[in-house]
Each structure stands twice: as C-alpha cells, then as structure tokens.
C-alpha cells in the first residue's frame, strides 16, 4: 500500500503539515480505497503551456449550471405532479405556496436558458479559436451533444407547467416529428404516449426531461470532463489559444492551472448566477407595473391552466427564444417543403459541424468553418429579432396573450379567494367563473345580434346588430330609453327587430304626443295633467331601476309588493296604461300579454329570460329571433347564470 | 508505456476451454436479461403497439340549421364524444371542433385543425377569412388557401348533411403536413 509520505518525495515543500500528519491514517485510507490523494495531486499540479484563461471558464460554468439545475430541479420534483388534472396546480403551489418557490422555479427556468446560451457560446468559442480540430474532436462533439441535450431538456421541461402556452406550443413542435418518413408516426406516439396529448404525455415528458435529457447531460458532462482530464497535459494537444485579456498572459511558459483558473471559474459562476437572478427579477408572470402578490410577480411564466378542449384554442403559441430563429426561417421560406427545411437543411448544417474537426485541419476549410459559424449566428440573431418584432405588431397575437394573462391573474385571485384549488382542478374553476366565462359566452352567443358598445362604439362589437344594445343594461338611462319614442325606435333598442312596428312602440309614441299636447296646451288643468304623466313616467323608471338592482324578489304582503312607492299603482295602471299589457307582482290584470316587469332586469329576471325567452312571462309566442337557450340545450343552466351575472356586472361599471 | 496490450479479441480466452466458458457466460447473461428486456421493451413501446380501432367515420348532430347565420359567417361547433385520457375515461367532452358555414340552405363544414401542423384555425371577422395563428396560414371562407400559405393543402372539408332541420357532420381528422388529404387511422 502506498503511503502518503511516498507521494511528492521529490518536493520538500510538499511535506505534510502538522495537522495532516495527525490524521495520516485517514488520508492513507482515502488514498488506498479511492486513490484520491494522487488524483488531487495531479489535479493541483496541472500546468498549461499558455496558462490561465478567461475563455476556459465556460466549461466549468456549464458544469456549475448543471449543478444548479439538479439541485433546484430535484426540489421541484418533490412537489410536482405529472397529471393533466394536477400538473398546473402543483406548479402553482410551487410558485405561490412553497417558501421561496418562485425563486426556485425562476432559477431553474432561467438557468436552463442561460445554460443553452452557454453551450452555444462554448461551441462557437471552440470554433473561433480553432480548438475543435483533431485531437480535440471528442471534446467538440461532446459540446455539440450537450447543446442538443440542453435544448431537449428545455423542450420537455416547457410542457411540464401545463399552461395554455406550453401545451399549444408543444402540440405544434411535436407534430414536426410527423414529417419524418416511416419513423415519424411511431416516434410521435412514443413521445406522447398515445395519439393525443394526455396525462401520459406529461408522465413521459417528465421522465424524458429528468431521465433522458437531464441524466444524459450529466453523463455527457462527465465524459467531457474525463476526456479533458486525460488531455490534461495540453502540450499533447498542440497550440492552446490564448485569451486576449492581459491578466491571462502568464510570464512563465508553463503555469500552474490552479488556483488562478479556479478564481476565474468562480467569477464565471458568479456572473452566471447574476444573469439568472437578473432575468428572474426582470421577467415575471405579470407585466411590470401590474400590482400582484410578490410571489406571482417574479420568476418563470405560468399562464392559465392548459385545456385540451379544442374550443379553447390558444392563439399565441410560439416556440421558446432558442427556437425562434428556426420558426421564423420556416415562415420566411414558405413554399419549400418543410421536411427539406427542418430536416434536410438543418441536418446538413449539423453534419458540417460534426465533421469540422476533420475539415478544420485544412487552413481554408477552417476559415470556412469560422465563416459558417459566424454567418449562421448572424442570420439566427436577425431571424429571432425579426420574429419578435413582427409579433410585437401583431394585434391578434397580443390580444391572445393579454387574454391568457387576464385568465392567469383571475384564476390566482380565485384560488386566493377560496383559500385553495377546487378538488376538480383549476380548469374547473376557470370554467365555472362568471368573470372569465361571461364575456366568452356573450361573444359566442349574444354578440351575433346584440351590441354591447358605448356611444363611441367601444365594447363587445356586433358585426350586424339586430337587437337592443345591452350597454349599461338595466341602468336608469338604459331603462329610460324604452320610454322615449326616439330611442325605442332607434337601432340601439327595437329599431332592427319586428317590435319596431309593435304595440309598445305605438303606445310610447302615443303617450309622448299626448304629453306634448297637454304641456303645450293653454289650459292650466291640461298642463297639470301633462306634468302628472311626466311624473308618472319618471316614477315608473325609478321603480323599474330599483327592480333591476334587486338581489332578491320583493315580499308581497296583501297583494302589494314591499318598498314600492304608493303612487306607483295609479301611475302604472291609470295615468299611463302600462298595466293593459304588463304585469307587476300580480297586481294587475293585463288584457294582452307582454313582458312581466316583476323584478325587471334584475339578475334573476335576466337569467330566466336568457334561459327561456319564449316563456309566457317574457315574449311568449311573440318572441322575435332570440333562441330559448335552456330548452334548446344550447347553454347549460350554469352558463346562463354566468353570462347573466357578467352582463349585470358589466353594466354596473 | 512499453507493455504490450492484449488484443481485445483475446478476452474470449486463449484455450478452447476458456472460449467455451466465455461463450457460456455471454449466453447465460443474455438469457438472464431477456425477461426484463422483453417487459421493458413492450411497456416502453406500448403506444405504438396499440392498433387504433378503425371503423366507420362517426356522424355527429351539431344542432339546428336555423341556429346558423344565413349570411355565411362561420360558426365553431364542438364535437362531443367520449374521450380516453391515459387511464381516465371522460364521457361527452369536446374531442374536436368544426367550422360550420351556412349560405342559404347549403352548409359546409371544415375541421378546425390546420392541415399544416394541427393548430386551431381561427376566424378573422375583419378580414373575412380563416387564419391559423401559429404560422399565419390564411384560408378563404370556402376553405381554399388564400394567397401563398405555409399549409400544404386547403382546409379539410368534412361530409355534411342536413336532415330534419339538423346539421349532421361526419367528423374525422386528417394527417398533417402532406399535400393529400389522408384520414388519420
């Protein structure tokens, strides 16, 4: 057995110190079982013909980034659930409930992005300084593989948060597998765990992310380190490029690698982490300036929960930044078959890179390699930039993003409000939330006839409005409009319906003519009567406005509803003959049936009308074109409730 | 290093006896691995070993003809059917969607999935055309490609029939990224 003292016998200065001498048996044990001291000694004594270099920090920084990924990734794995019904929910929990979970996610996400960039820079650096040629071919190939594995880890990791964007974008990119002849479809099915995205896709992507791409990257890193260590005597590898920085220029031709390089490496790591933290605090789930909980504000993006329902299409699916160049390139070269673009051309470029260690030995081909690398880099940067620039001007893209952001914020607010996520999942909460579903149902069902636009035409715009404008529905101004001959005939009320020639419009015109006649009459009695009619009209508007604001129906005592002003009965039935057609809490005996005004435009009334406008207490057989949403099975009771509630709330704003 | 290396082939042994032992070791080792490998292989490749049940294209009732606007404005309708998601079975959930377009009494139906890459095609009411938001493929209202498009073919039309005032659509998905319209198994 080799004893410690036999090591370094030729070097007196390396005599063990007093402390080490005391624990000599321990050192000897380490040496005999692991050969650790010899290894350390070799490591510490490594020399380089050209010494330290700032350029050499890259590989060590990549190793550091992987360490960070393993550490943060493992802890997230502890709380992650790879199931379509709970993946988003578990990520939400990490982001919002786990102590500093947002930092954990943020560091993992952005370290991955910087790691991809670091691998790319590492490859470019090797080519630029000529360090890719034989005998460094294996190191170069390993660097290329590391880059691909980092991309693979990003592609698989992206889906795991299971929000609308990650699902939609992954659905697009996995379909590119289908372009491959013969193996395309089997590969696609293998990746997805079936023919469509499901829970099995998540379980597989998690396994691929950790087991194949994460684990594979670590294996590559060790291989890289091993091959690099074996070539430790860099003289064997010929010229090692010198960093242009002054501090890196050694005085002696052979310089001890450590600890000078270690310090540079540590600086590299610190810069890496500073960039990551900068990104964590710069980007966030919420746009800068939008007030939100601190945890929500920072770190990796988390949009609204993913829905595989084809009716909930997310219209802003885009690849991650590292694939934006490729995305833009396929868009710009429309007409060329995509198989050629995605597999043949990029495959050829990848092949050119793989053979670089051989071609690079010829001087002119080395120049070609450098030009190819720089050219590709420039083109990619330009394509990436122009892709982002185009999206920044694309209104439908921006609107889809904003919609998703609104949903994400709303669902977090809901979860906070309820104190947790519903057992059926966050998507269930989204689907049953009137704030989110109300406008969607309105746009899909109501907005084909009803405008919901203010005087400037802003709001939910209907292309060809043919029914009353529901802007400020149930407010005093809106109700007053029904009792005005000009407005009721306008397109914002009955103008485009068959009721424009109906009894109501005729009666209102008649009433207004009479009021005008009386008010302009010379007789005091007539004037007084006219004023009575105006007062009665205003009283009815007041009462109906109060009805619209009711949250529960009035109590009826002895045939009289509570809280209705005394003069109402006379105004409604005698002064103005509304009661000839309209009912109100069963107080009157209308001769012909028109809309029952009991609880008029209140939430409950609106809901009942939306459910079945053909009911006798609404338009009955006189109904113009509005569908009976409940009986016809177009909307569920819950959907009717949500759109009614939203319409009422929208009006009150 | 002056020491001569053993030729790797010599690892199989120099004598007949050693050679037989090496062969036996290889054979036994391989045999021992087989059951686990078979199980791992079939489990891992399970998704491609399942044959999908091919049958008649199912027909769906998408509601009353009268519910569609007569002016040819497209309406998106969900295809409601049962869905298997991993080990979970969902009854009556949207499994697909179609764009329905009525002009007078004529109804046309298109699968919402873009033939290029399967994104959901949206309707752009301002431009009166269909637009796929992923790669900006545009289609006219009759499903034909609008100008130069990344899509290799027109939108996938579906068989549609009006019976007793209701619209029935034979729903199927087609392969993406190819010029011919090939039904997905």
Short mmCIF file of N, CA, C and O in Angstrom, two decimals, chain B residues 37-109:
data_model
loop_
_atom_site.label_atom_id
_atom_site.label_comp_id
_atom_site.label_asym_id
_atom_site.label_seq_id
_atom_site.Cartn_x
_atom_site.Cartn_y
_atom_site.Cartn_z
N UNK B 37 -35.85 -7.38 -20.34
CA UNK B 37 -35.79 -6.60 -21.56
C UNK B 37 -37.11 -6.67 -22.32
O UNK B 37 -37.59 -5.68 -22.84
N UNK B 38 -37.71 -7.89 -22.37
CA UNK B 38 -38.99 -8.05 -23.06
C UNK B 38 -40.05 -7.16 -22.42
O UNK B 38 -40.77 -6.42 -23.09
N UNK B 39 -40.09 -7.21 -21.07
CA UNK B 39 -41.10 -6.41 -20.36
C UNK B 39 -40.86 -4.93 -20.59
O UNK B 39 -41.79 -4.17 -20.87
N UNK B 40 -39.59 -4.51 -20.50
CA UNK B 40 -39.28 -3.09 -20.67
C UNK B 40 -39.59 -2.64 -22.09
O UNK B 40 -40.17 -1.58 -22.31
N UNK B 41 -39.26 -3.50 -23.06
CA UNK B 41 -39.49 -3.15 -24.46
C UNK B 41 -40.98 -2.99 -24.72
O UNK B 41 -41.44 -1.99 -25.27
N UNK B 42 -41.76 -3.99 -24.28
CA UNK B 42 -43.19 -3.92 -24.61
C UNK B 42 -43.87 -2.79 -23.85
O UNK B 42 -44.77 -2.14 -24.38
N UNK B 43 -43.44 -2.55 -22.62
CA UNK B 43 -44.02 -1.42 -21.88
C UNK B 43 -43.65 -0.10 -22.51
O UNK B 43 -44.49 0.77 -22.71
N UNK B 44 -42.37 0.00 -22.86
CA UNK B 44 -41.89 1.27 -23.41
C UNK B 44 -42.48 1.58 -24.78
O UNK B 44 -42.77 2.71 -25.10
N UNK B 45 -42.67 0.51 -25.58
CA UNK B 45 -43.18 0.74 -26.94
C UNK B 45 -44.69 0.52 -27.03
O UNK B 45 -45.24 0.44 -28.12
N UNK B 46 -45.31 0.45 -25.86
CA UNK B 46 -46.76 0.23 -25.84
C UNK B 46 -47.55 1.19 -26.73
O UNK B 46 -48.43 0.75 -27.46
N UNK B 47 -47.21 2.48 -26.72
CA UNK B 47 -48.04 3.40 -27.52
C UNK B 47 -48.06 3.05 -28.99
O UNK B 47 -49.07 3.30 -29.65
N UNK B 48 -46.96 2.49 -29.54
CA UNK B 48 -47.01 2.19 -30.98
C UNK B 48 -47.50 0.78 -31.25
O UNK B 48 -47.71 0.41 -32.39
N UNK B 49 -47.66 -0.01 -30.20
CA UNK B 49 -48.12 -1.37 -30.44
C UNK B 49 -49.63 -1.47 -30.40
O UNK B 49 -50.21 -2.47 -30.82
N UNK B 50 -50.28 -0.45 -29.86
CA UNK B 50 -51.73 -0.45 -29.86
C UNK B 50 -52.23 -0.10 -31.25
O UNK B 50 -51.91 0.96 -31.77
N UNK B 51 -53.00 -0.99 -31.83
CA UNK B 51 -53.62 -0.63 -33.11
C UNK B 51 -54.84 0.21 -32.79
O UNK B 51 -55.60 -0.10 -31.88
N UNK B 52 -55.01 1.30 -33.52
CA UNK B 52 -56.20 2.09 -33.23
C UNK B 52 -57.38 1.47 -33.98
O UNK B 52 -57.25 0.99 -35.10
N UNK B 53 -58.49 1.47 -33.31
CA UNK B 53 -59.68 0.83 -33.86
C UNK B 53 -60.21 1.64 -35.04
O UNK B 53 -60.72 2.74 -34.86
N UNK B 54 -60.03 1.08 -36.23
CA UNK B 54 -60.56 1.77 -37.40
C UNK B 54 -62.00 1.33 -37.59
O UNK B 54 -62.34 0.18 -37.40
N UNK B 55 -62.85 2.25 -37.92
CA UNK B 55 -64.24 1.90 -38.13
C UNK B 55 -64.87 2.94 -39.03
O UNK B 55 -64.16 3.70 -39.69
N UNK B 56 -66.16 2.94 -39.06
CA UNK B 56 -66.85 3.94 -39.87
C UNK B 56 -66.66 5.31 -39.25
O UNK B 56 -66.56 5.45 -38.04
N UNK B 57 -66.60 6.32 -40.11
CA UNK B 57 -66.47 7.67 -39.60
C UNK B 57 -67.75 8.04 -38.84
O UNK B 57 -68.83 7.96 -39.42
N UNK B 58 -67.63 8.37 -37.57
CA UNK B 58 -68.83 8.65 -36.80
C UNK B 58 -69.49 9.96 -37.24
O UNK B 58 -68.83 10.89 -37.67
N UNK B 59 -70.81 9.98 -37.12
CA UNK B 59 -71.57 11.16 -37.51
C UNK B 59 -72.08 11.87 -36.26
O UNK B 59 -72.46 11.23 -35.29
N UNK B 60 -72.04 13.20 -36.29
CA UNK B 60 -72.45 13.96 -35.13
C UNK B 60 -73.54 14.95 -35.50
O UNK B 60 -73.46 15.60 -36.55
N UNK B 61 -74.52 15.07 -34.62
CA UNK B 61 -75.58 16.06 -34.80
C UNK B 61 -75.11 17.37 -34.18
O UNK B 61 -74.87 17.45 -32.98
N UNK B 62 -74.95 18.40 -34.99
CA UNK B 62 -74.42 19.66 -34.48
C UNK B 62 -75.51 20.71 -34.29
O UNK B 62 -75.25 21.91 -34.28
N UNK B 63 -76.74 20.27 -34.16
CA UNK B 63 -77.81 21.20 -33.82
C UNK B 63 -78.58 21.68 -35.03
O UNK B 63 -78.33 21.27 -36.17
N UNK B 64 -79.51 22.57 -34.74
CA UNK B 64 -80.47 23.00 -35.77
C UNK B 64 -79.80 23.88 -36.81
O UNK B 64 -78.94 24.70 -36.50
N UNK B 65 -80.25 23.69 -38.06
CA UNK B 65 -79.76 24.52 -39.16
C UNK B 65 -80.10 25.99 -38.89
O UNK B 65 -79.33 26.89 -39.18
N UNK B 66 -81.29 26.19 -38.27
CA UNK B 66 -81.75 27.57 -38.05
C UNK B 66 -80.85 28.33 -37.08
O UNK B 66 -80.90 29.56 -37.02
N UNK B 67 -80.02 27.60 -36.30
CA UNK B 67 -79.16 28.30 -35.35
C UNK B 67 -77.93 28.89 -36.04
O UNK B 67 -77.16 29.62 -35.43
N UNK B 68 -77.72 28.55 -37.32
CA UNK B 68 -76.55 29.08 -38.03
C UNK B 68 -76.94 30.35 -38.80
O UNK B 68 -78.00 30.38 -39.42
N UNK B 69 -76.09 31.37 -38.77
CA UNK B 69 -76.39 32.58 -39.53
C UNK B 69 -76.40 32.30 -41.03
O UNK B 69 -75.54 31.56 -41.52
N UNK B 70 -77.40 32.86 -41.73
CA UNK B 70 -77.57 32.54 -43.15
C UNK B 70 -76.56 33.24 -44.05
O UNK B 70 -76.40 32.89 -45.21
N UNK B 71 -75.87 34.26 -43.49
CA UNK B 71 -75.02 35.08 -44.36
C UNK B 71 -73.64 34.47 -44.59
O UNK B 71 -72.77 35.11 -45.16
N UNK B 72 -73.44 33.24 -44.14
CA UNK B 72 -72.17 32.59 -44.42
C UNK B 72 -71.09 32.87 -43.38
O UNK B 72 -69.94 32.50 -43.59
N UNK B 73 -71.44 33.52 -42.27
CA UNK B 73 -70.47 33.74 -41.20
C UNK B 73 -70.17 32.39 -40.54
O UNK B 73 -71.10 31.71 -40.11
N UNK B 74 -68.91 31.99 -40.47
CA UNK B 74 -68.60 30.67 -39.90
C UNK B 74 -68.88 30.62 -38.40
O UNK B 74 -68.68 31.61 -37.69
N UNK B 75 -69.34 29.46 -37.96
CA UNK B 75 -69.60 29.23 -36.54
C UNK B 75 -68.81 28.00 -36.12
O UNK B 75 -68.79 27.00 -36.84
N UNK B 76 -68.16 28.12 -34.97
CA UNK B 76 -67.36 26.99 -34.50
C UNK B 76 -68.23 26.11 -33.60
O UNK B 76 -68.88 26.61 -32.69
N UNK B 77 -68.24 24.82 -33.89
CA UNK B 77 -69.04 23.89 -33.08
C UNK B 77 -68.15 22.77 -32.58
O UNK B 77 -67.30 22.26 -33.31
N UNK B 78 -68.39 22.37 -31.33
CA UNK B 78 -67.59 21.29 -30.74
C UNK B 78 -68.16 19.94 -31.15
O UNK B 78 -69.36 19.80 -31.35
N UNK B 79 -67.28 18.97 -31.29
CA UNK B 79 -67.69 17.58 -31.49
C UNK B 79 -67.64 16.92 -30.13
O UNK B 79 -66.58 16.83 -29.50
N UNK B 80 -68.79 16.50 -29.66
CA UNK B 80 -68.86 15.95 -28.31
C UNK B 80 -68.88 14.43 -28.40
O UNK B 80 -69.72 13.85 -29.08
N UNK B 81 -67.93 13.82 -27.72
CA UNK B 81 -67.87 12.35 -27.72
C UNK B 81 -67.14 11.90 -26.46
O UNK B 81 -66.75 12.71 -25.63
N UNK B 82 -66.96 10.59 -26.33
CA UNK B 82 -66.22 10.08 -25.19
C UNK B 82 -64.73 10.17 -25.49
O UNK B 82 -64.31 10.05 -26.63
N UNK B 83 -63.95 10.37 -24.43
CA UNK B 83 -62.51 10.52 -24.63
C UNK B 83 -61.75 9.71 -23.60
O UNK B 83 -62.12 9.69 -22.42
N UNK B 84 -60.70 9.06 -24.06
CA UNK B 84 -59.82 8.33 -23.14
C UNK B 84 -58.57 9.18 -22.94
O UNK B 84 -57.88 9.48 -23.91
N UNK B 85 -58.30 9.58 -21.71
CA UNK B 85 -57.09 10.35 -21.41
C UNK B 85 -56.26 9.51 -20.45
O UNK B 85 -56.55 9.47 -19.26
N UNK B 86 -55.22 8.86 -21.00
CA UNK B 86 -54.45 7.95 -20.15
C UNK B 86 -55.37 6.87 -19.63
O UNK B 86 -56.01 6.16 -20.40
N UNK B 87 -55.50 6.80 -18.32
CA UNK B 87 -56.35 5.76 -17.72
C UNK B 87 -57.72 6.30 -17.36
O UNK B 87 -58.53 5.62 -16.77
N UNK B 88 -57.98 7.56 -17.69
CA UNK B 88 -59.26 8.15 -17.33
C UNK B 88 -60.19 8.19 -18.52
O UNK B 88 -59.77 8.52 -19.63
N UNK B 89 -61.45 7.86 -18.27
CA UNK B 89 -62.43 7.92 -19.37
C UNK B 89 -63.38 9.09 -19.10
O UNK B 89 -63.95 9.20 -18.02
N UNK B 90 -63.49 9.98 -20.08
CA UNK B 90 -64.41 11.10 -19.96
C UNK B 90 -65.58 10.87 -20.89
O UNK B 90 -65.39 10.49 -22.04
N UNK B 91 -66.78 11.11 -20.38
CA UNK B 91 -67.97 10.97 -21.22
C UNK B 91 -68.42 12.34 -21.69
O UNK B 91 -68.41 13.30 -20.91
N UNK B 92 -68.81 12.41 -22.95
CA UNK B 92 -69.38 13.62 -23.52
C UNK B 92 -68.55 14.87 -23.28
O UNK B 92 -68.97 15.79 -22.59
N UNK B 93 -67.35 14.87 -23.82
CA UNK B 93 -66.50 16.06 -23.75
C UNK B 93 -66.11 16.43 -25.19
O UNK B 93 -66.17 15.59 -26.08
N UNK B 94 -65.70 17.69 -25.40
CA UNK B 94 -65.29 18.06 -26.75
C UNK B 94 -64.01 17.31 -27.14
O UNK B 94 -63.04 17.32 -26.41
N UNK B 95 -64.07 16.61 -28.26
CA UNK B 95 -62.88 15.89 -28.74
C UNK B 95 -62.36 16.50 -30.03
O UNK B 95 -61.30 16.14 -30.53
N UNK B 96 -63.11 17.42 -30.58
CA UNK B 96 -62.70 18.08 -31.81
C UNK B 96 -63.65 19.23 -32.05
O UNK B 96 -64.55 19.47 -31.25
N UNK B 97 -63.41 19.95 -33.12
CA UNK B 97 -64.30 21.05 -33.43
C UNK B 97 -64.33 21.26 -34.94
O UNK B 97 -63.38 20.87 -35.65
N UNK B 98 -65.40 21.86 -35.40
CA UNK B 98 -65.53 22.13 -36.82
C UNK B 98 -66.00 23.57 -37.02
O UNK B 98 -66.60 24.16 -36.14
N UNK B 99 -65.66 24.11 -38.17
CA UNK B 99 -66.23 25.39 -38.59
C UNK B 99 -67.41 25.07 -39.50
O UNK B 99 -67.25 24.37 -40.50
N UNK B 100 -68.59 25.57 -39.15
CA UNK B 100 -69.78 25.36 -39.98
C UNK B 100 -70.10 26.68 -40.66
O UNK B 100 -70.00 27.74 -40.05
N UNK B 101 -70.49 26.57 -41.92
CA UNK B 101 -70.78 27.78 -42.66
C UNK B 101 -72.03 27.56 -43.48
O UNK B 101 -72.13 26.61 -44.25
N UNK B 102 -73.01 28.42 -43.28
CA UNK B 102 -74.29 28.25 -43.97
C UNK B 102 -74.49 29.38 -44.96
O UNK B 102 -74.37 30.56 -44.61
N UNK B 103 -74.78 29.02 -46.20
CA UNK B 103 -75.18 30.02 -47.20
C UNK B 103 -76.52 29.54 -47.72
O UNK B 103 -76.59 28.55 -48.45
N UNK B 104 -77.58 30.19 -47.33
CA UNK B 104 -78.92 29.74 -47.70
C UNK B 104 -79.16 28.40 -47.03
O UNK B 104 -79.05 28.29 -45.81
N UNK B 105 -79.42 27.38 -47.83
CA UNK B 105 -79.64 26.06 -47.24
C UNK B 105 -78.43 25.16 -47.39
O UNK B 105 -78.45 24.01 -47.01
N UNK B 106 -77.38 25.72 -47.97
CA UNK B 106 -76.17 24.94 -48.16
C UNK B 106 -75.25 25.10 -46.95
O UNK B 106 -74.99 26.23 -46.52
N UNK B 107 -74.79 23.99 -46.39
CA UNK B 107 -73.89 24.06 -45.24
C UNK B 107 -72.57 23.39 -45.60
O UNK B 107 -72.57 22.31 -46.19
N UNK B 108 -71.48 24.05 -45.28
CA UNK B 108 -70.19 23.39 -45.46
C UNK B 108 -69.52 23.28 -44.09
O UNK B 108 -69.76 24.09 -43.20
N UNK B 109 -68.70 22.25 -43.93
CA UNK B 109 -68.04 22.00 -42.64
C UNK B 109 -66.55 21.76 -42.88
O UNK B 109 -66.16 21.11 -43.84
#
